[in-house]
Each structure stands twice: as C-alpha cells, then as structure tokens.
Amino acid sequence: MEEETKKRPVKILVCDDDPAFRKLVQTYLRSADMGFVLKEAGQKEEIQDALDKGGIDLVLMDILMPDKSGIEWLDEIVEKRIAPVVMLTGFGSEEIAVQSIREGAIDYIPKDHLTKDRLLSTIKITLETWKRKRAEEEKRRLMEELEETNQKLERSNRELQDFAYIASHDLREPMRKISAFGQLLQESLKGKLDEDEQENLAFMIDGANRMQQMIDALLTYSRVTTKAKPAKRVDLKEAIEDLKNVELAALLEETEGTIRIQKPLPAVQADPSQVHQLLQNVIANGLKFHRDGIPPEIAVRGRQEKDNQVRVEVEDNGVGIEEANYEKIFGMFQRLYSREGYKGSGIGLAVCKKIVERHGGTIGVNSTLGKGSMFWFTMPTITNDELRITN
C-alpha cells in the first residue's frame, strides 16, 4: 500500500453522521503519515456529491446513516463498482455487518473495537483485496471475450469450409461437361475449322481443364479440416518409403531423382493421411523444381525439438527461391514459375501450411537461388498425453 501511495495518494471517503467519530478516524489516518487524502460526509447530499465526483479509492461507511442506510449506500456503490467498502458498525449491529459482507463489502470494523492499528490494517487488506478482485474480474472478462471471439472464429471457419466444399463440389460437374463436350466438339470438327478457330477452341478446353484443376485444389484444401482423422503414431520413414513406391514413383523415374533419409527419423503423433499428404507435397516440389540437366536429390532428416516437437527438414538441390518469396509460396494459388515449365495447381504448399498449423506446428523455408531449398516443419512428438488437433 505504501508503494501505491507514492504513485498517487489514496483518497478515502469517511461516511458517518457523528462528527466526533469522523474526527477520530481522521486523527488515526493522519497520524499514520501515509499521505491519505480524506473526504468526510455526514449527510445524504454530501455522500452523493462525493461519489458522483469520483476518484474515491475506499469508502468507510457507517451502517446507521440518516435518510439512506449504509446497506443501501453499499448496494449502490457495489452496483456501480465505484470503490471497495468497509462498513463501520455500532453496538448490537454485528448481524447487519455480516449481512453487509454478503452484499459486497470487503470488510467491517465494530466501532467499539476501532484502533489505529486495526483501521490501518483493514485499509491495507481492503485495498489489496480490491486490487486482486478487479484483476480477477478483468481477467475473467478478457477470457470471456476471447472465448466469444474463438466461437465466432470457429463458426466462421466452419461456414467458409462448408462454402468451399459445396461450391467446389457443385462446380465440378458443369466444368467437367464443358471440358468433355469441348473435346468431343474438337474431334467432330477436326479438319473443318481454320487455324484461328482451332486455337480458340483449344483455349476454351484448356481453360476448362485448368478451372477443373483449381476446383479440385479447393476441395483438397477444404478437406484438411472436413476430412480430418484422429491423431496416431506415424512412422515418417515408412511414410516416405510408401511415397517412393507409389505416389512419387512416376515422378522419381521421370526426373531420375533420389530420396535419401540421412538419419533415423523420429515418429510423430498426427493425422496419418495428412502427414502422408504433407510429405508428398514437399518432396514432390523438390523433385519437380529441379535444375536443367541435374537430377534432383532430396535429403530428409529430423530431430527432436523442445516442447514435444519434432523438426523435419526436406532439402533439395533444385532451382531455389528468392528470399522475398518465402512467405508468398505458402499462399493459395501462388506460382513462381509458368505453367508451361512446371505443372501444378499452386496450392500444394498452402495445403502443407494448413496441415502443419492444424497440428500446432510451424513451417518455413530457407533457400539459395540456383542451389536448392530446405523446407522445414514441426509436428508433435509421441507423448502419453492425448493430442488435440484444431479444426
């Protein structure tokens, strides 16, 4: 309390209709030499005026006040959260004093037991209690606001996911028809169109096909949450071997690429299908974006990090990425190279980012243009605790 007094004097409002008692309280507080600022009030109008002006840090309130009882004043002060209240009780009003505590008073002092030490001690405890109470109330208010914001965010995310899925699903069929009937038209009109007409028709079919790819990519992105599965133990080496033999087999053969696991990889606790998708996208990027005439080499390594996290690094010897594009490549439909040179929807790394963040991890890249890139991400390690994955 002394520390707070140095910052700003504590203003105490003494409410009692007995001038002699008010003078006694004033004498005790002034003799303490703690810099208290005292305001006295004995009548209803004086009390109301002091409360209306504000700036009160503590109220000493007699229970038996004229015109308006101390309990009534207490109710008003508590309701308006003006200041902490200590009730002053006379002979035979112990029961009322206890009631005042239930009504919101911090403490009470029987007048016949009032001493300087008891008064100062009660004031100190009251101010500390009030400060702690206000801090707890503020914390509770902020937690309630945070919870409300989280609920709104979750609802918004669900709505966006539902919209993306429904819109993508409903768009697939008409785009498929445009592409299919465009190709049929192209076959049936073969040799009947001039060069410009053939080119225009080819542009239309290519545009429909690319739109179909984008719709499929949107479905893939939305399914990171809508088709999520419970977390399990995932052997990263086993997942990479599966990719080499199945999903990445054709790309490895086409590029003459290699994948090496440099050290034993720690297991992670995650959605198995999404870890599979994550590794496939990151490794496929390294194989796809290789330098002309240089077969891609992919090195995978992992290590245990703090806070029950595993860090996985996937390094390639490809074309590399400028530092200015590090963040850009994880955005939706972001491409650094032309479609003619490198196929793809431009959504693979955005899906990777969403998968990693859904598991509470982070993802990033370090790269040297013309020499290669090292993509890294973190995932939860195996623990005895149940893993909570966010949607």
CSV table of C-alpha atoms in Angstrom, one decimal:
chain,number,residue,atom,x,y,z
A,1,MET,CA,0.0,0.0,0.0
A,2,GLU,CA,2.9,2.4,0.7
A,3,GLU,CA,4.2,1.8,-2.8
A,4,GLU,CA,0.8,2.7,-4.3
A,5,THR,CA,0.6,5.8,-2.0
A,6,LYS,CA,3.8,7.1,-3.5
A,7,LYS,CA,2.3,6.9,-7.0
A,8,ARG,CA,-1.0,8.6,-6.1
A,9,PRO,CA,-2.4,9.4,-2.7
A,10,VAL,CA,-5.2,7.1,-1.6
A,11,LYS,CA,-8.5,9.0,-1.3
A,12,ILE,CA,-10.7,7.8,1.4
A,13,LEU,CA,-14.4,8.8,1.9
A,14,VAL,CA,-15.5,8.6,5.5
A,15,CYS,CA,-19.3,8.4,5.8
A,16,ASP,CA,-20.7,8.9,9.3
A,17,ASP,CA,-23.2,11.3,10.8
A,18,ASP,CA,-21.2,11.6,14.0
A,19,PRO,CA,-18.6,14.4,13.7
A,20,ALA,CA,-16.7,13.2,16.7
A,21,PHE,CA,-16.2,9.7,15.2
A,22,ARG,CA,-15.2,11.2,11.8
A,23,LYS,CA,-12.6,13.3,13.7
A,24,LEU,CA,-11.3,10.2,15.4
A,25,VAL,CA,-10.9,8.4,12.1
A,26,GLN,CA,-9.2,11.5,10.6
A,27,THR,CA,-6.8,11.6,13.5
A,28,TYR,CA,-5.8,8.0,13.2
A,29,LEU,CA,-5.2,8.2,9.4
A,30,ARG,CA,-3.3,11.5,9.5
A,31,SER,CA,-1.1,10.3,12.3
A,32,ALA,CA,-0.1,7.3,10.2
A,33,ASP,CA,1.6,9.8,7.9
A,34,MET,CA,0.9,7.7,4.8
A,35,GLY,CA,-0.4,10.5,2.6
A,36,PHE,CA,-4.1,9.6,2.7
A,37,VAL,CA,-6.5,12.2,1.3
A,38,LEU,CA,-9.6,12.3,3.4
A,39,LYS,CA,-13.1,13.4,2.4
A,40,GLU,CA,-15.8,13.5,5.1
A,41,ALA,CA,-19.5,13.2,4.6
A,42,GLY,CA,-22.3,13.1,7.2
A,43,GLN,CA,-25.4,13.7,5.1
A,44,LYS,CA,-27.0,12.1,2.1
A,45,GLU,CA,-26.3,15.0,-0.2
A,46,GLU,CA,-22.6,15.1,0.8
A,47,ILE,CA,-22.2,11.4,0.2
A,48,GLN,CA,-23.9,11.5,-3.2
A,49,ASP,CA,-21.8,14.5,-4.3
A,50,ALA,CA,-18.5,12.8,-3.3
A,51,LEU,CA,-19.5,9.6,-5.1
A,52,ASP,CA,-20.6,11.5,-8.2
A,53,LYS,CA,-17.3,13.4,-8.4
A,54,GLY,CA,-15.4,10.1,-8.4
A,55,GLY,CA,-11.8,9.4,-7.7
A,56,ILE,CA,-12.6,7.6,-4.4
A,57,ASP,CA,-10.2,4.7,-3.6
A,58,LEU,CA,-12.0,3.4,-0.5
A,59,VAL,CA,-15.2,4.1,1.4
A,60,LEU,CA,-15.6,3.8,5.2
A,61,MET,CA,-19.4,3.6,5.6
A,62,ASP,CA,-21.4,3.7,8.8
A,63,ILE,CA,-24.3,1.2,8.7
A,64,LEU,CA,-26.7,3.5,10.5
A,65,MET,CA,-26.9,6.6,8.3
A,66,PRO,CA,-29.8,9.1,8.2
A,67,ASP,CA,-32.2,9.3,5.2
A,68,LYS,CA,-30.4,6.4,3.4
A,69,SER,CA,-29.0,3.4,5.3
A,70,GLY,CA,-25.4,2.2,5.0
A,71,ILE,CA,-26.6,-1.0,3.3
A,72,GLU,CA,-28.5,1.0,0.7
A,73,TRP,CA,-25.3,3.1,0.0
A,74,LEU,CA,-23.3,-0.2,-0.1
A,75,ASP,CA,-25.7,-1.6,-2.8
A,76,GLU,CA,-25.3,1.5,-5.0
A,77,ILE,CA,-21.5,1.6,-4.6
A,78,VAL,CA,-21.1,-2.1,-5.4
A,79,GLU,CA,-23.5,-1.9,-8.3
A,80,LYS,CA,-21.6,1.0,-9.9
A,81,ARG,CA,-18.2,-0.6,-8.9
A,82,ILE,CA,-17.1,2.8,-7.5
A,83,ALA,CA,-14.7,1.6,-4.8
A,84,PRO,CA,-14.2,-1.0,-2.1
A,85,VAL,CA,-16.3,-0.5,1.0
A,86,VAL,CA,-15.5,-1.2,4.7
A,87,MET,CA,-18.6,-1.0,6.9
A,88,LEU,CA,-18.5,0.7,10.4
A,89,THR,CA,-20.8,-1.0,12.9
A,90,GLY,CA,-22.1,0.2,16.3
A,91,PHE,CA,-23.1,-1.9,19.3
A,92,GLY,CA,-25.6,-4.7,18.5
A,93,SER,CA,-25.2,-4.5,14.7
A,94,GLU,CA,-22.9,-7.5,14.3
A,95,GLU,CA,-25.5,-9.4,12.3
A,96,ILE,CA,-26.1,-6.5,10.0
A,97,ALA,CA,-22.3,-6.2,9.5
A,98,VAL,CA,-22.1,-9.9,8.4
A,99,GLN,CA,-25.0,-9.2,6.0
A,100,SER,CA,-23.0,-6.3,4.5
A,101,ILE,CA,-20.2,-8.7,3.6
A,102,ARG,CA,-22.7,-10.8,1.7
A,103,GLU,CA,-23.9,-7.6,0.0
A,104,GLY,CA,-20.4,-6.9,-1.3
A,105,ALA,CA,-18.5,-5.1,1.4
A,106,ILE,CA,-14.9,-6.1,1.7
A,107,ASP,CA,-14.7,-6.0,5.5
A,108,TYR,CA,-16.3,-4.3,8.5
A,109,ILE,CA,-15.0,-2.8,11.8
A,110,PRO,CA,-17.0,-2.6,15.0
A,111,LYS,CA,-16.7,1.0,16.3
A,112,ASP,CA,-16.1,-0.1,19.9
A,113,HIS,CA,-13.1,-2.1,18.7
A,114,LEU,CA,-11.7,0.6,16.5
A,115,THR,CA,-7.9,1.3,17.0
A,116,LYS,CA,-5.4,2.9,14.8
A,117,ASP,CA,-3.6,-0.4,14.0
A,118,ARG,CA,-6.9,-2.2,13.2
A,119,LEU,CA,-8.0,0.7,10.9
A,120,LEU,CA,-4.7,0.8,9.0
A,121,SER,CA,-4.6,-3.0,8.7
A,122,THR,CA,-8.1,-3.2,7.4
A,123,ILE,CA,-7.5,-0.4,4.9
A,124,LYS,CA,-4.3,-2.2,3.6
A,125,ILE,CA,-6.1,-5.6,3.3
A,126,THR,CA,-9.1,-4.0,1.7
A,127,LEU,CA,-7.1,-2.2,-1.0
A,128,GLU,CA,-5.1,-5.3,-1.8
A,129,THR,CA,-8.3,-7.4,-1.9
A,130,TRP,CA,-10.0,-4.9,-4.2
A,131,LYS,CA,-7.0,-4.7,-6.5
A,132,ARG,CA,-6.9,-8.5,-6.7
A,133,LYS,CA,-10.6,-8.7,-7.2
A,134,ARG,CA,-10.6,-6.2,-10.0
A,135,ALA,CA,-7.6,-8.0,-11.7
A,136,GLU,CA,-9.6,-11.3,-11.5
A,137,GLU,CA,-12.7,-9.7,-12.9
A,138,GLU,CA,-10.7,-8.1,-15.7
A,139,LYS,CA,-9.0,-11.5,-16.5
A,140,ARG,CA,-12.4,-13.2,-16.5
A,141,ARG,CA,-13.8,-10.5,-18.8
A,142,LEU,CA,-10.9,-10.9,-21.2
A,143,MET,CA,-11.3,-14.7,-21.1
A,144,GLU,CA,-15.0,-14.4,-21.9
A,145,GLU,CA,-14.3,-12.1,-24.7
A,146,LEU,CA,-11.6,-14.4,-26.0
A,147,GLU,CA,-13.9,-17.4,-25.8
A,148,GLU,CA,-16.6,-15.5,-27.6
A,149,THR,CA,-14.2,-14.4,-30.3
A,150,ASN,CA,-13.0,-18.0,-30.7
A,151,GLN,CA,-16.5,-19.3,-31.0
A,152,LYS,CA,-17.2,-16.7,-33.7
A,153,LEU,CA,-14.0,-17.6,-35.5
A,154,GLU,CA,-14.8,-21.3,-35.3
A,155,ARG,CA,-18.3,-20.7,-36.7
A,156,SER,CA,-16.8,-18.5,-39.5
A,157,ASN,CA,-14.2,-21.2,-40.3
A,158,ARG,CA,-16.9,-23.9,-40.5
A,159,GLU,CA,-19.0,-21.7,-42.7
A,160,LEU,CA,-16.1,-21.0,-45.0
A,161,GLN,CA,-15.2,-24.7,-45.1
A,162,ASP,CA,-18.7,-25.7,-45.9
A,163,PHE,CA,-19.0,-23.0,-48.6
A,164,ALA,CA,-15.7,-24.0,-50.2
A,165,TYR,CA,-16.7,-27.7,-50.2
A,166,ILE,CA,-20.2,-27.2,-51.5
A,167,ALA,CA,-19.2,-24.5,-54.1
A,168,SER,CA,-16.3,-26.7,-55.3
A,169,HIS,CA,-18.4,-29.8,-55.4
A,170,ASP,CA,-21.3,-28.1,-57.3
A,171,LEU,CA,-18.9,-26.5,-59.8
A,172,ARG,CA,-17.1,-29.8,-60.7
A,173,GLU,CA,-19.9,-31.2,-62.8
A,174,PRO,CA,-20.6,-28.3,-65.1
A,175,MET,CA,-16.8,-27.8,-65.6
A,176,ARG,CA,-16.4,-31.5,-66.4
A,177,LYS,CA,-19.2,-31.2,-69.0
A,178,ILE,CA,-17.6,-28.1,-70.6
A,179,SER,CA,-14.3,-29.9,-70.9
A,180,ALA,CA,-15.7,-33.2,-72.1
A,181,PHE,CA,-18.1,-31.7,-74.7
A,182,GLY,CA,-15.4,-29.3,-75.8
A,183,GLN,CA,-13.1,-32.3,-76.6
A,184,LEU,CA,-16.0,-34.0,-78.4
A,185,LEU,CA,-16.5,-30.9,-80.5
A,186,GLN,CA,-12.9,-30.6,-81.2
A,187,GLU,CA,-12.8,-34.2,-82.5
A,188,SER,CA,-16.0,-33.8,-84.6
A,189,LEU,CA,-14.8,-30.5,-86.2
A,190,LYS,CA,-11.4,-31.8,-86.9
A,191,GLY,CA,-10.3,-30.5,-90.3
A,192,LYS,CA,-13.4,-28.3,-90.6
A,193,LEU,CA,-12.0,-25.3,-88.7
A,194,ASP,CA,-9.4,-22.8,-89.7
A,195,GLU,CA,-6.3,-22.2,-87.6
A,196,ASP,CA,-7.7,-19.4,-85.5
A,197,GLU,CA,-10.9,-21.3,-84.8
A,198,GLN,CA,-9.0,-24.4,-83.8
A,199,GLU,CA,-6.8,-22.3,-81.5
A,200,ASN,CA,-9.8,-20.6,-79.9
A,201,LEU,CA,-11.4,-24.0,-79.2
A,202,ALA,CA,-8.2,-25.3,-77.7
A,203,PHE,CA,-8.0,-22.2,-75.4
A,204,MET,CA,-11.6,-22.9,-74.2
A,205,ILE,CA,-10.8,-26.6,-73.5
A,206,ASP,CA,-7.5,-25.7,-71.7
A,207,GLY,CA,-9.3,-23.0,-69.6
A,208,ALA,CA,-12.0,-25.5,-68.6
A,209,ASN,CA,-9.3,-28.1,-67.6
A,210,ARG,CA,-7.4,-25.5,-65.6
A,211,MET,CA,-10.6,-24.5,-63.8
A,212,GLN,CA,-11.3,-28.1,-63.0
A,213,GLN,CA,-7.8,-28.4,-61.5
A,214,MET,CA,-8.4,-25.3,-59.4
A,215,ILE,CA,-11.8,-26.7,-58.2
A,216,ASP,CA,-10.1,-30.0,-57.3
A,217,ALA,CA,-7.4,-28.0,-55.4
A,218,LEU,CA,-10.0,-26.1,-53.4
A,219,LEU,CA,-11.6,-29.4,-52.4
A,220,THR,CA,-8.2,-30.7,-51.3
A,221,TYR,CA,-7.6,-27.6,-49.2
A,222,SER,CA,-11.1,-27.7,-47.6
A,223,ARG,CA,-10.7,-31.4,-46.8
A,224,VAL,CA,-7.7,-30.6,-44.5
A,225,THR,CA,-10.3,-30.0,-41.8
A,226,THR,CA,-13.5,-31.5,-43.2
A,227,LYS,CA,-12.0,-34.9,-43.7
A,228,ALA,CA,-9.5,-34.9,-40.8
A,229,LYS,CA,-8.8,-38.1,-38.8
A,230,PRO,CA,-7.7,-38.7,-35.2
A,231,ALA,CA,-4.0,-38.4,-34.4
A,232,LYS,CA,-2.0,-41.6,-34.3
A,233,ARG,CA,1.7,-42.6,-34.2
A,234,VAL,CA,3.2,-42.0,-37.6
A,235,ASP,CA,6.5,-43.5,-38.7
A,236,LEU,CA,8.0,-40.9,-41.1
A,237,LYS,CA,10.4,-43.3,-42.7
A,238,GLU,CA,7.7,-45.8,-43.5
A,239,ALA,CA,5.5,-43.0,-44.9
A,240,ILE,CA,8.4,-41.8,-47.2
A,241,GLU,CA,9.0,-45.4,-48.4
A,242,ASP,CA,5.4,-45.7,-49.3
A,243,LEU,CA,5.6,-42.5,-51.3
A,244,LYS,CA,8.7,-43.6,-53.2
A,245,ASN,CA,7.0,-46.8,-54.2
A,246,VAL,CA,3.5,-45.4,-55.1
A,247,GLU,CA,2.6,-41.7,-55.4
A,248,LEU,CA,6.1,-40.4,-56.2
A,249,ALA,CA,7.3,-43.4,-58.2
A,250,ALA,CA,6.5,-42.0,-61.7
A,251,LEU,CA,8.0,-38.6,-60.8
A,252,LEU,CA,11.1,-40.2,-59.5
A,253,GLU,CA,11.5,-42.2,-62.7
A,254,GLU,CA,10.8,-39.2,-64.9
A,255,THR,CA,13.3,-36.9,-63.2
A,256,GLU,CA,15.8,-39.6,-62.3
A,257,GLY,CA,15.6,-38.3,-58.8
A,258,THR,CA,16.6,-39.8,-55.5
A,259,ILE,CA,15.3,-39.6,-51.9
A,260,ARG,CA,17.7,-40.2,-49.0
A,261,ILE,CA,16.9,-40.4,-45.3
A,262,GLN,CA,20.0,-39.1,-43.7
A,263,LYS,CA,19.3,-40.1,-40.1
A,264,PRO,CA,16.6,-42.2,-38.3
A,265,LEU,CA,13.5,-40.1,-38.3
A,266,PRO,CA,11.6,-39.6,-35.0
A,267,ALA,CA,7.9,-40.7,-35.1
A,268,VAL,CA,5.2,-38.0,-34.8
A,269,GLN,CA,1.7,-38.1,-33.4
A,270,ALA,CA,-0.6,-36.8,-36.1
A,271,ASP,CA,-3.3,-37.5,-38.6
A,272,PRO,CA,-1.6,-40.2,-40.7
A,273,SER,CA,-3.2,-39.3,-44.1
A,274,GLN,CA,-2.3,-35.6,-43.6
A,275,VAL,CA,1.3,-36.4,-42.8
A,276,HIS,CA,1.4,-38.5,-45.9
A,277,GLN,CA,0.0,-35.6,-47.9
A,278,LEU,CA,2.4,-33.1,-46.3
A,279,LEU,CA,5.5,-35.2,-47.1
A,280,GLN,CA,4.2,-35.9,-50.6
A,281,ASN,CA,3.7,-32.2,-51.4
A,282,VAL,CA,7.1,-31.1,-50.0
A,283,ILE,CA,9.1,-33.9,-51.6
A,284,ALA,CA,7.3,-33.6,-55.0
A,285,ASN,CA,8.2,-29.9,-55.0
A,286,GLY,CA,11.9,-30.7,-54.7
A,287,LEU,CA,11.7,-33.3,-57.5
A,288,LYS,CA,9.6,-31.0,-59.8
A,289,PHE,CA,11.6,-27.8,-59.4
A,290,HIS,CA,15.0,-29.2,-60.4
A,291,ARG,CA,17.7,-27.6,-62.5
A,292,ASP,CA,18.0,-28.5,-66.1
A,293,GLY,CA,20.3,-31.4,-66.7
A,294,ILE,CA,20.8,-32.0,-62.9
A,295,PRO,CA,18.8,-35.0,-61.4
A,296,PRO,CA,17.0,-33.9,-58.2
A,297,GLU,CA,18.4,-35.2,-54.9
A,298,ILE,CA,16.2,-35.0,-51.9
A,299,ALA,CA,17.6,-35.4,-48.4
A,300,VAL,CA,15.2,-35.9,-45.4
A,301,ARG,CA,16.3,-35.6,-41.8
A,302,GLY,CA,14.6,-35.0,-38.5
A,303,ARG,CA,15.4,-34.3,-34.8
A,304,GLN,CA,13.7,-33.9,-31.5
A,305,GLU,CA,13.0,-30.3,-30.5
A,306,LYS,CA,11.8,-28.7,-27.3
A,307,ASP,CA,8.2,-28.6,-26.2
A,308,ASN,CA,7.4,-32.1,-27.5
A,309,GLN,CA,8.0,-31.1,-31.1
A,310,VAL,CA,9.8,-32.9,-34.0
A,311,ARG,CA,11.5,-30.8,-36.6
A,312,VAL,CA,11.7,-32.4,-40.1
A,313,GLU,CA,13.8,-30.9,-42.9
A,314,VAL,CA,13.5,-31.7,-46.6
A,315,GLU,CA,16.4,-30.4,-48.6
A,316,ASP,CA,16.8,-30.4,-52.4
A,317,ASN,CA,19.3,-29.3,-55.0
A,318,GLY,CA,16.8,-27.5,-57.2
A,319,VAL,CA,16.3,-24.1,-58.7
A,320,GLY,CA,15.9,-22.3,-55.3
A,321,ILE,CA,13.7,-19.5,-54.2
A,322,GLU,CA,14.3,-15.8,-53.7
A,323,GLU,CA,14.0,-14.7,-50.0
A,324,ALA,CA,11.3,-12.2,-51.0
A,325,ASN,CA,9.1,-15.1,-52.0
A,326,TYR,CA,9.4,-17.2,-48.8
A,327,GLU,CA,6.0,-16.2,-47.5
A,328,LYS,CA,4.4,-15.9,-50.9
A,329,ILE,CA,4.8,-19.6,-51.8
A,330,PHE,CA,2.6,-20.7,-48.9
A,331,GLY,CA,-0.3,-18.7,-50.2
A,332,MET,CA,-3.3,-20.0,-52.2
A,333,PHE,CA,-2.7,-20.4,-56.0
A,334,GLN,CA,0.7,-18.8,-55.7
A,335,ARG,CA,3.1,-19.7,-58.6
A,336,LEU,CA,6.7,-18.5,-59.1
A,337,TYR,CA,7.1,-20.2,-62.5
A,338,SER,CA,5.0,-20.6,-65.6
A,339,ARG,CA,2.5,-23.5,-66.0
A,340,GLU,CA,4.4,-24.5,-69.2
A,341,GLY,CA,7.6,-25.0,-67.3
A,342,TYR,CA,6.2,-26.6,-64.2
A,343,LYS,CA,2.8,-28.3,-63.8
A,344,GLY,CA,0.7,-27.9,-60.7
A,345,SER,CA,-2.2,-26.0,-59.2
A,346,GLY,CA,-0.2,-23.7,-57.0
A,347,ILE,CA,-1.9,-24.9,-53.8
A,348,GLY,CA,0.4,-27.7,-52.6
A,349,LEU,CA,2.3,-25.6,-50.1
A,350,ALA,CA,-0.8,-23.8,-48.9
A,351,VAL,CA,-2.2,-27.2,-48.0
A,352,CYS,CA,1.1,-28.1,-46.2
A,353,LYS,CA,0.9,-24.9,-44.2
A,354,LYS,CA,-2.7,-25.6,-43.2
A,355,ILE,CA,-1.9,-29.2,-42.2
A,356,VAL,CA,1.1,-28.2,-40.1
A,357,GLU,CA,-0.7,-25.4,-38.3
A,358,ARG,CA,-3.7,-27.6,-37.6
A,359,HIS,CA,-1.3,-29.8,-35.7
A,360,GLY,CA,0.1,-26.9,-33.7
A,361,GLY,CA,3.4,-26.7,-35.7
A,362,THR,CA,5.1,-24.2,-38.0
A,363,ILE,CA,6.5,-24.4,-41.5
A,364,GLY,CA,9.1,-22.4,-43.4
A,365,VAL,CA,11.9,-22.5,-46.0
A,366,ASN,CA,15.5,-21.5,-46.4
A,367,SER,CA,16.9,-21.3,-49.9
A,368,THR,CA,19.7,-20.2,-52.1
A,369,LEU,CA,18.7,-19.2,-55.6
A,370,GLY,CA,20.2,-21.6,-58.2
A,371,LYS,CA,21.4,-24.1,-55.5
A,372,GLY,CA,18.4,-25.5,-53.8
A,373,SER,CA,15.9,-25.2,-50.9
A,374,MET,CA,15.4,-26.6,-47.5
A,375,PHE,CA,11.8,-26.8,-46.4
A,376,TRP,CA,11.2,-27.5,-42.7
A,377,PHE,CA,8.2,-28.1,-40.5
A,378,THR,CA,7.4,-29.1,-36.9
A,379,MET,CA,5.0,-31.7,-35.6
A,380,PRO,CA,4.1,-33.1,-32.2
A,381,THR,CA,6.2,-35.9,-31.0
A,382,ILE,CA,4.9,-39.1,-29.4
A,383,THR,CA,3.6,-38.5,-25.8
A,384,ASN,CA,1.4,-40.2,-23.3
A,385,ASP,CA,-1.0,-37.2,-23.5
A,386,GLU,CA,-3.9,-37.1,-25.9
A,387,LEU,CA,-3.1,-34.8,-28.8
A,388,ARG,CA,-5.7,-32.1,-29.5
A,389,ILE,CA,-5.8,-31.1,-33.2
A,390,THR,CA,-7.6,-27.9,-34.1
A,391,ASN,CA,-10.1,-27.6,-36.9
